[in-house]
mmCIF file of C-alpha atoms in Angstrom:
data_model
loop_
_atom_site.group_PDB
_atom_site.id
_atom_site.type_symbol
_atom_site.label_atom_id
_atom_site.label_comp_id
_atom_site.label_asym_id
_atom_site.label_seq_id
_atom_site.Cartn_x
_atom_site.Cartn_y
_atom_site.Cartn_z
ATOM 1 C CA MET A 42 -50.680 -14.024 -9.323
ATOM 2 C CA GLU A 43 -52.143 -17.224 -8.065
ATOM 3 C CA ASP A 44 -52.783 -18.073 -4.415
ATOM 4 C CA SER A 45 -53.363 -21.536 -3.063
ATOM 5 C CA GLY A 46 -53.671 -22.717 0.510
ATOM 6 C CA MET A 47 -52.183 -25.822 2.087
ATOM 7 C CA GLU A 48 -52.302 -27.107 5.631
ATOM 8 C CA GLY A 49 -50.386 -24.659 7.814
ATOM 9 C CA CYS A 50 -48.962 -22.580 4.969
ATOM 10 C CA ARG A 51 -49.904 -20.383 2.070
ATOM 11 C CA LEU A 52 -48.350 -20.685 -1.394
ATOM 12 C CA ARG A 53 -48.263 -17.741 -3.726
ATOM 13 C CA LEU A 54 -47.032 -17.918 -7.313
ATOM 14 C CA ARG A 55 -45.477 -14.653 -8.432
ATOM 15 C CA ASN A 56 -44.017 -14.771 -11.945
ATOM 16 C CA THR A 57 -41.938 -17.969 -11.791
ATOM 17 C CA PHE A 58 -41.241 -17.905 -8.043
ATOM 18 C CA LEU A 59 -43.123 -19.579 -5.227
ATOM 19 C CA GLU A 60 -43.591 -17.679 -1.971
ATOM 20 C CA VAL A 61 -44.340 -19.864 1.030
ATOM 21 C CA THR A 62 -45.899 -18.167 4.060
ATOM 22 C CA SER A 63 -46.837 -20.104 7.173
ATOM 23 C CA GLU A 64 -50.201 -19.596 8.894
ATOM 24 C CA GLU A 65 -48.323 -18.528 12.002
ATOM 25 C CA ASP A 66 -46.792 -15.604 10.108
ATOM 26 C CA LEU A 67 -50.183 -14.654 8.681
ATOM 27 C CA GLN A 68 -51.858 -14.599 12.102
ATOM 28 C CA THR A 69 -49.152 -12.518 13.764
ATOM 29 C CA SER A 70 -49.894 -8.891 13.077
ATOM 30 C CA TRP A 71 -46.814 -6.857 13.697
ATOM 31 C CA SER A 72 -47.412 -3.363 14.885
ATOM 32 C CA ARG A 73 -45.351 -0.458 13.717
ATOM 33 C CA PHE A 74 -43.689 -0.159 17.117
ATOM 34 C CA ALA A 75 -43.072 -3.866 17.747
ATOM 35 C CA SER A 76 -39.376 -3.294 18.400
ATOM 36 C CA TRP A 77 -39.786 0.110 20.056
ATOM 37 C CA PRO A 78 -38.352 0.232 23.599
ATOM 38 C CA CYS A 79 -41.034 -0.155 26.284
ATOM 39 C CA ALA A 80 -39.454 2.444 28.570
ATOM 40 C CA GLU A 81 -40.386 5.307 26.260
ATOM 41 C CA SER A 82 -43.316 7.227 27.723
ATOM 42 C CA HIS A 83 -43.996 9.276 24.628
ATOM 43 C CA ALA A 84 -45.063 6.353 22.408
ATOM 44 C CA PRO A 85 -48.253 7.173 20.438
ATOM 45 C CA GLU A 86 -50.319 4.315 21.856
ATOM 46 C CA GLN A 87 -49.641 5.483 25.418
ATOM 47 C CA ARG A 88 -50.761 9.035 24.610
ATOM 48 C CA GLY A 89 -53.947 7.809 22.953
ATOM 49 C CA GLU A 90 -52.935 8.888 19.441
ATOM 50 C CA SER A 91 -53.498 6.781 16.383
ATOM 51 C CA MET A 92 -50.471 4.963 15.093
ATOM 52 C CA MET A 93 -51.094 5.513 11.379
ATOM 53 C CA ARG A 94 -51.067 9.137 10.302
ATOM 54 C CA PHE A 95 -51.041 9.490 6.548
ATOM 55 C CA ASP A 96 -51.472 13.258 6.298
ATOM 56 C CA ASP A 97 -48.441 14.130 8.445
ATOM 57 C CA GLY A 98 -44.950 13.066 7.547
ATOM 58 C CA PRO A 99 -42.619 11.463 10.059
ATOM 59 C CA GLN A 100 -41.761 13.881 12.832
ATOM 60 C CA VAL A 101 -38.002 14.159 13.120
ATOM 61 C CA PRO A 102 -36.473 16.547 15.633
ATOM 62 C CA GLN A 103 -34.454 19.211 13.878
ATOM 63 C CA SER A 104 -30.877 19.769 14.881
ATOM 64 C CA PRO A 105 -28.617 22.464 13.462
ATOM 65 C CA SER A 106 -26.496 19.910 11.632
ATOM 66 C CA SER A 107 -29.445 18.071 10.053
ATOM 67 C CA SER A 108 -30.707 21.225 8.358
ATOM 68 C CA THR A 109 -27.314 21.891 6.802
ATOM 69 C CA VAL A 110 -26.999 18.270 5.683
ATOM 70 C CA GLU A 111 -30.461 18.431 4.139
ATOM 71 C CA THR A 112 -29.595 21.665 2.330
ATOM 72 C CA ASP A 113 -26.342 20.220 1.009
ATOM 73 C CA PHE A 114 -28.171 17.092 -0.162
ATOM 74 C CA THR A 115 -30.841 19.063 -2.021
ATOM 75 C CA GLU A 116 -28.222 21.289 -3.636
ATOM 76 C CA SER A 117 -26.204 18.293 -4.797
ATOM 77 C CA THR A 118 -29.279 16.498 -6.137
ATOM 78 C CA THR A 119 -30.265 19.563 -8.136
ATOM 79 C CA HIS A 120 -26.731 19.798 -9.523
ATOM 80 C CA SER A 121 -26.711 16.119 -10.491
ATOM 81 C CA SER A 122 -30.140 16.286 -12.116
ATOM 82 C CA SER A 123 -29.097 19.283 -14.201
ATOM 83 C CA GLY A 124 -25.791 17.657 -15.149
ATOM 84 C CA GLU A 125 -23.660 20.130 -13.171
ATOM 85 C CA CYS A 126 -22.516 17.709 -10.447
ATOM 86 C CA ASN A 127 -18.744 17.901 -9.977
ATOM 87 C CA PRO A 128 -17.550 15.146 -7.583
ATOM 88 C CA CYS A 129 -14.720 16.134 -5.246
ATOM 89 C CA LEU A 130 -11.317 14.767 -6.264
ATOM 90 C CA PHE A 131 -9.839 14.915 -2.782
ATOM 91 C CA PHE A 132 -12.779 13.117 -1.112
ATOM 92 C CA ALA A 133 -11.850 9.762 -2.668
ATOM 93 C CA SER A 134 -8.100 10.258 -2.357
ATOM 94 C CA SER A 135 -5.730 9.506 0.484
ATOM 95 C CA ALA A 136 -4.945 13.243 0.679
ATOM 96 C CA GLY A 137 -8.379 13.852 2.169
ATOM 97 C CA CYS A 138 -10.885 16.661 1.777
ATOM 98 C CA LYS A 139 -11.868 19.774 3.719
ATOM 99 C CA HIS A 140 -15.426 18.380 4.171
ATOM 100 C CA GLU A 141 -17.629 21.307 5.332
ATOM 101 C CA SER A 142 -15.610 24.003 3.581
ATOM 102 C CA CYS A 143 -15.409 22.050 0.300
ATOM 103 C CA SER A 144 -17.805 23.274 -2.379
ATOM 104 C CA PHE A 145 -17.748 20.121 -4.518
ATOM 105 C CA CYS A 146 -20.121 17.125 -4.434
ATOM 106 C CA HIS A 147 -19.428 14.347 -1.908
ATOM 107 C CA ILE A 148 -22.559 12.289 -2.562
ATOM 108 C CA HIS A 149 -22.356 11.203 -6.179
ATOM 109 C CA PRO A 150 -19.415 9.221 -7.546
ATOM 110 C CA ALA A 151 -17.675 10.386 -10.677
ATOM 111 C CA ARG A 152 -19.295 9.112 -13.846
ATOM 112 C CA LYS A 153 -17.256 7.928 -16.770
ATOM 113 C CA ASP A 154 -18.423 10.722 -18.998
ATOM 114 C CA GLY A 155 -15.534 11.280 -21.346
ATOM 115 C CA PRO A 156 -15.003 10.183 -24.913
ATOM 116 C CA THR A 157 -15.221 6.448 -25.467
ATOM 117 C CA ARG A 158 -11.992 6.400 -27.440
ATOM 118 C CA ARG A 159 -8.667 6.824 -25.715
ATOM 119 C CA ALA A 160 -7.055 10.218 -26.239
ATOM 120 C CA ARG A 161 -3.897 10.539 -28.312
ATOM 121 C CA LYS A 162 -0.547 10.203 -26.551
ATOM 122 C CA GLN A 163 0.220 13.862 -27.191
ATOM 123 C CA THR A 164 -3.068 14.907 -25.547
ATOM 124 C CA ARG A 165 -2.514 12.608 -22.566
ATOM 125 C CA ASP A 166 1.014 13.973 -22.085
ATOM 126 C CA LYS A 167 -0.335 17.532 -22.224
ATOM 127 C CA TYR A 168 -2.884 16.735 -19.499
ATOM 128 C CA LYS A 169 -0.227 14.982 -17.407
ATOM 129 C CA SER A 170 2.087 17.992 -17.573
ATOM 130 C CA GLN A 171 -0.764 20.336 -16.581
ATOM 131 C CA VAL A 172 -1.611 18.127 -13.592
ATOM 132 C CA MET A 173 2.066 17.949 -12.587
ATOM 133 C CA GLN A 174 2.392 21.739 -12.731
ATOM 134 C CA LEU A 175 -0.681 22.158 -10.543
ATOM 135 C CA LEU A 176 0.402 19.534 -7.995
ATOM 136 C CA ALA A 177 3.981 20.811 -7.815
ATOM 137 C CA GLY A 178 2.786 24.429 -7.541
ATOM 138 C CA ASN A 179 2.110 26.524 -4.461
ATOM 139 C CA GLN A 180 1.165 24.129 -1.647
ATOM 140 C CA GLU A 181 -0.042 26.978 0.587
ATOM 141 C CA ASP A 182 -3.004 27.890 -1.612
ATOM 142 C CA MET A 183 -4.732 24.503 -1.600
ATOM 143 C CA GLN A 184 -8.187 25.955 -2.328
ATOM 144 C CA ALA A 185 -7.092 27.517 -5.625
ATOM 145 C CA GLN A 186 -5.165 24.354 -6.487
ATOM 146 C CA GLN A 187 -8.237 22.202 -5.887
ATOM 147 C CA VAL A 188 -10.462 24.501 -7.955
ATOM 148 C CA LYS A 189 -8.029 24.329 -10.892
ATOM 149 C CA LEU A 190 -7.724 20.534 -10.612
ATOM 150 C CA GLN A 191 -11.521 20.149 -10.451
ATOM 151 C CA LYS A 192 -11.917 22.379 -13.509
ATOM 152 C CA LEU A 193 -9.336 20.349 -15.423
ATOM 153 C CA ALA A 194 -10.932 17.019 -14.422
ATOM 154 C CA ASN A 195 -14.531 18.051 -15.062
ATOM 155 C CA GLY A 196 -15.816 15.987 -17.985
ATOM 156 C CA ASN A 197 -12.498 14.250 -18.635
ATOM 157 C CA TRP A 198 -12.295 10.747 -17.199
ATOM 158 C CA PHE A 199 -8.597 10.291 -17.983
ATOM 159 C CA VAL A 200 -7.579 13.456 -16.126
ATOM 160 C CA ARG A 201 -9.761 12.562 -13.126
ATOM 161 C CA ALA A 202 -8.235 9.074 -12.891
ATOM 162 C CA TYR A 203 -4.709 10.447 -13.317
ATOM 163 C CA ILE A 204 -5.180 13.085 -10.595
ATOM 164 C CA LEU A 205 -6.511 10.432 -8.211
ATOM 165 C CA ALA A 206 -3.517 8.206 -9.001
ATOM 166 C CA CYS A 207 -1.148 11.092 -8.246
ATOM 167 C CA LEU A 208 -2.960 11.978 -5.019
ATOM 168 C CA ASN A 209 -2.949 8.362 -3.836
ATOM 169 C CA GLY A 210 0.777 7.989 -4.483
ATOM 170 C CA HIS A 211 0.588 5.666 -7.476
ATOM 171 C CA GLU A 212 2.375 8.299 -9.548
ATOM 172 C CA ASN A 213 5.418 9.923 -7.950
ATOM 173 C CA VAL A 214 5.451 13.682 -8.211
ATOM 174 C CA VAL A 215 9.101 14.672 -7.723
ATOM 175 C CA ASP A 216 10.473 17.901 -9.192
ATOM 176 C CA GLY A 217 7.786 17.889 -11.867
ATOM 177 C CA GLY A 218 8.834 14.444 -13.123
ATOM 178 C CA ILE A 219 7.012 11.176 -12.980
ATOM 179 C CA ASN A 220 8.465 7.983 -11.533
ATOM 180 C CA ARG A 221 12.035 9.247 -11.262
ATOM 181 C CA ILE A 222 14.456 6.579 -10.064
ATOM 182 C CA PRO A 223 16.742 7.581 -7.172
ATOM 183 C CA GLU A 224 20.508 7.406 -7.866
ATOM 184 C CA GLU A 225 21.141 4.480 -5.494
ATOM 185 C CA ASP A 226 18.473 2.410 -7.264
ATOM 186 C CA ARG A 227 19.636 3.525 -10.715
ATOM 187 C CA ARG A 228 22.969 1.701 -10.213
ATOM 188 C CA LYS A 229 21.099 -1.573 -9.662
ATOM 189 C CA VAL A 230 19.133 -1.263 -12.906
ATOM 190 C CA LEU A 231 20.529 -3.219 -15.831
ATOM 191 C CA GLN A 232 21.878 -0.802 -18.437
ATOM 192 C CA PRO A 233 21.298 -1.463 -22.152
ATOM 193 C CA GLY A 234 24.112 -3.093 -24.057
ATOM 194 C CA PRO A 235 26.274 -6.187 -23.633
ATOM 195 C CA VAL A 236 26.640 -7.571 -20.133
ATOM 196 C CA GLN A 237 30.181 -8.080 -18.833
ATOM 197 C CA ARG A 238 30.499 -11.406 -17.083
ATOM 198 C CA THR A 239 32.850 -11.657 -14.181
ATOM 199 C CA GLU A 240 33.938 -15.128 -13.179
#
């Protein structure tokens, strides 16, 4: 790092970039509480305390919700560091999640952690039919349904993406079939074979 001074400004060469700092910025020493509201009577400088305390961490008032959030965050970070993080399928979908009562991770996004090659058509169809059976199953027991879907999607990127597509309405789940065409629309679809011209 090289420093050089010019009239009214300071030039600093860092790697291949020049940093220009004016003398005015160098002379202004900003305190830690420069933007702190003046009406607060419990500011450290008004109580005679020092502003820089290195041995104590920042004092944050504890609320009941912050302790639970902190616990959830530490649990999810330990799961992600050990490779056991299982991101919630319903959190990113339009179906929504149960939030507090959900036991799956809401912090980390799903990683693409499946095989690099695309699965065979037979395997993909097998996964699709399993997902369809779970989604068309008992709608009253959503917790068990979510646990089974999470277990099926864990470690399989194709299944996770397919479940999200079904939950967001990109894949129609009607009577266990996918993308079924209603009868009134079926009549409008061009049927295979020769077309009869009417003039």
